[in-house]
Amino acid sequence: MGQVCLISGPPGCGKTTWALQRLQQHQGPCAYLRLKGDKKAGLEQGADSGIDLAWLKDQVPRLEEPTPSNGAELKQDNDGLTLIEVQQFHPPSQKGIEGLGDDVRSKLEALQLHPDQLLHFGRDPELPAKDTLEFSKLEAWHTSLARSVWDPNSLSSFWFELVNGAYGDVYRAKGLMNLPDGRAFFCNWMVSQESSQFLPLDTTAPPQGRPSRTSELVVQGKALNPEGMQATINDCLLADDVLAIQQQQLQQQQPTSQG
């Protein structure tokens, strides 16, 4: 039988990083699912914007997303591995999936997923605990950047401002950002870390127009300034005419094949 493993924990504790390492070590078929945990007063969940799934599929191209049909197939496959990630601010009060709330349980039942391993960051020694923080209050903000392309220098400036308090007390920020040369970066920061991660995606898009892949930004913290963040982002994104000029220059710089 295949394995179904569910991990839970607060924002930024390392759930997706741990999942990536586990998936990269696994040689057989695999799937990943992200679910929202129980709602808590004063603690806003980060939006399920597709960032984690897009990043993991880029790094592990064979990765699937569970459905009612393939969920059962993966369980029957002896080499199958399904990882489920749940944002859960506090350790579950009960054992088993009952401790994760009715919403999580009903979604797992609909997908015919029955975890045989449940781990919580900050509780179980199998998981790293260095980035596991306790939150009493947390705000969340999300913006879609679909088909948006950043000016690279402006992206660097915005991110520096973001994690250094220009738009509120930011504890957690992650996003997928497109650049005019066709590259995209997974930008990742947690207040417990010394610095941000800027990790390039393996897949690139041709520098022609606006890419259609996932591009989102999720921010969590206190006293956030959504209007300020959005206004700065709007100033950092390339307009159609500027993007066309930059991409034309990039295309001219590319070596041409000779017959």
mmCIF file of N, CA and C in Angstrom, residues 42-47 137-143 172 217-224 226:
data_model
loop_
_atom_site.group_PDB
_atom_site.id
_atom_site.type_symbol
_atom_site.label_atom_id
_atom_site.label_comp_id
_atom_site.label_asym_id
_atom_site.label_seq_id
_atom_site.Cartn_x
_atom_site.Cartn_y
_atom_site.Cartn_z
ATOM 1 N N GLY A 42 -8.799 35.952 15.422
ATOM 2 C CA GLY A 42 -7.627 36.808 15.370
ATOM 3 C C GLY A 42 -6.471 36.262 14.566
ATOM 4 N N LEU A 43 -6.612 35.039 14.047
ATOM 5 C CA LEU A 43 -5.534 34.415 13.275
ATOM 6 C C LEU A 43 -6.045 34.133 11.866
ATOM 7 N N GLU A 44 -5.584 34.914 10.901
ATOM 8 C CA GLU A 44 -6.048 34.770 9.526
ATOM 9 C C GLU A 44 -5.155 33.801 8.758
ATOM 10 N N GLN A 45 -5.781 32.859 8.074
ATOM 11 C CA GLN A 45 -5.061 31.892 7.256
ATOM 12 C C GLN A 45 -4.490 32.574 6.017
ATOM 13 N N GLY A 46 -3.304 32.150 5.604
ATOM 14 C CA GLY A 46 -2.778 32.609 4.331
ATOM 15 C C GLY A 46 -3.573 32.004 3.192
ATOM 16 N N ALA A 47 -3.823 32.766 2.149
ATOM 17 C CA ALA A 47 -4.634 32.291 1.025
ATOM 18 C C ALA A 47 -3.982 31.091 0.345
ATOM 19 N N LYS A 137 -1.992 36.727 17.238
ATOM 20 C CA LYS A 137 -2.770 37.513 16.293
ATOM 21 C C LYS A 137 -2.016 37.570 14.976
ATOM 22 N N LEU A 138 -2.732 37.449 13.884
ATOM 23 C CA LEU A 138 -2.079 37.457 12.578
ATOM 24 C C LEU A 138 -3.071 37.907 11.510
ATOM 25 N N GLU A 139 -2.658 38.884 10.708
ATOM 26 C CA GLU A 139 -3.438 39.330 9.563
ATOM 27 C C GLU A 139 -2.848 38.704 8.299
ATOM 28 N N ALA A 140 -3.671 38.580 7.276
ATOM 29 C CA ALA A 140 -3.212 38.012 6.009
ATOM 30 C C ALA A 140 -3.674 38.885 4.850
ATOM 31 N N TRP A 141 -2.812 38.983 3.840
ATOM 32 C CA TRP A 141 -3.144 39.737 2.628
ATOM 33 C C TRP A 141 -2.601 38.974 1.429
ATOM 34 N N HIS A 142 -3.374 39.006 0.352
ATOM 35 C CA HIS A 142 -2.995 38.255 -0.850
ATOM 36 C C HIS A 142 -3.347 39.070 -2.077
ATOM 37 N N THR A 143 -2.488 39.034 -3.073
ATOM 38 C CA THR A 143 -2.806 39.663 -4.349
ATOM 39 C C THR A 143 -2.382 38.739 -5.480
ATOM 40 N N ARG A 172 5.627 36.863 7.598
ATOM 41 C CA ARG A 172 5.713 35.811 6.584
ATOM 42 C C ARG A 172 5.359 36.401 5.238
ATOM 43 N N LEU A 217 1.194 36.589 -4.559
ATOM 44 C CA LEU A 217 1.924 37.053 -3.380
ATOM 45 C C LEU A 217 1.018 36.918 -2.161
ATOM 46 N N VAL A 218 1.550 36.311 -1.094
ATOM 47 C CA VAL A 218 0.834 36.157 0.167
ATOM 48 C C VAL A 218 1.688 36.752 1.279
ATOM 49 N N VAL A 219 1.070 37.600 2.102
ATOM 50 C CA VAL A 219 1.775 38.264 3.201
ATOM 51 C C VAL A 219 0.973 38.062 4.480
ATOM 52 N N GLN A 220 1.672 37.756 5.583
ATOM 53 C CA GLN A 220 1.030 37.630 6.887
ATOM 54 C C GLN A 220 1.818 38.427 7.919
ATOM 55 N N GLY A 221 1.109 39.089 8.829
ATOM 56 C CA GLY A 221 1.776 39.892 9.840
ATOM 57 C C GLY A 221 0.772 40.669 10.663
ATOM 58 N N LYS A 222 1.210 41.801 11.198
ATOM 59 C CA LYS A 222 0.350 42.671 12.005
ATOM 60 C C LYS A 222 0.394 44.091 11.461
ATOM 61 N N ALA A 223 -0.724 44.793 11.604
ATOM 62 C CA ALA A 223 -0.839 46.187 11.162
ATOM 63 C C ALA A 223 -0.387 46.351 9.712
ATOM 64 N N LEU A 224 -0.837 45.432 8.859
ATOM 65 C CA LEU A 224 -0.444 45.464 7.448
ATOM 66 C C LEU A 224 -1.085 46.647 6.728
ATOM 67 N N PRO A 226 -2.296 47.086 3.201
ATOM 68 C CA PRO A 226 -2.573 46.533 1.875
ATOM 69 C C PRO A 226 -2.547 47.578 0.770
#
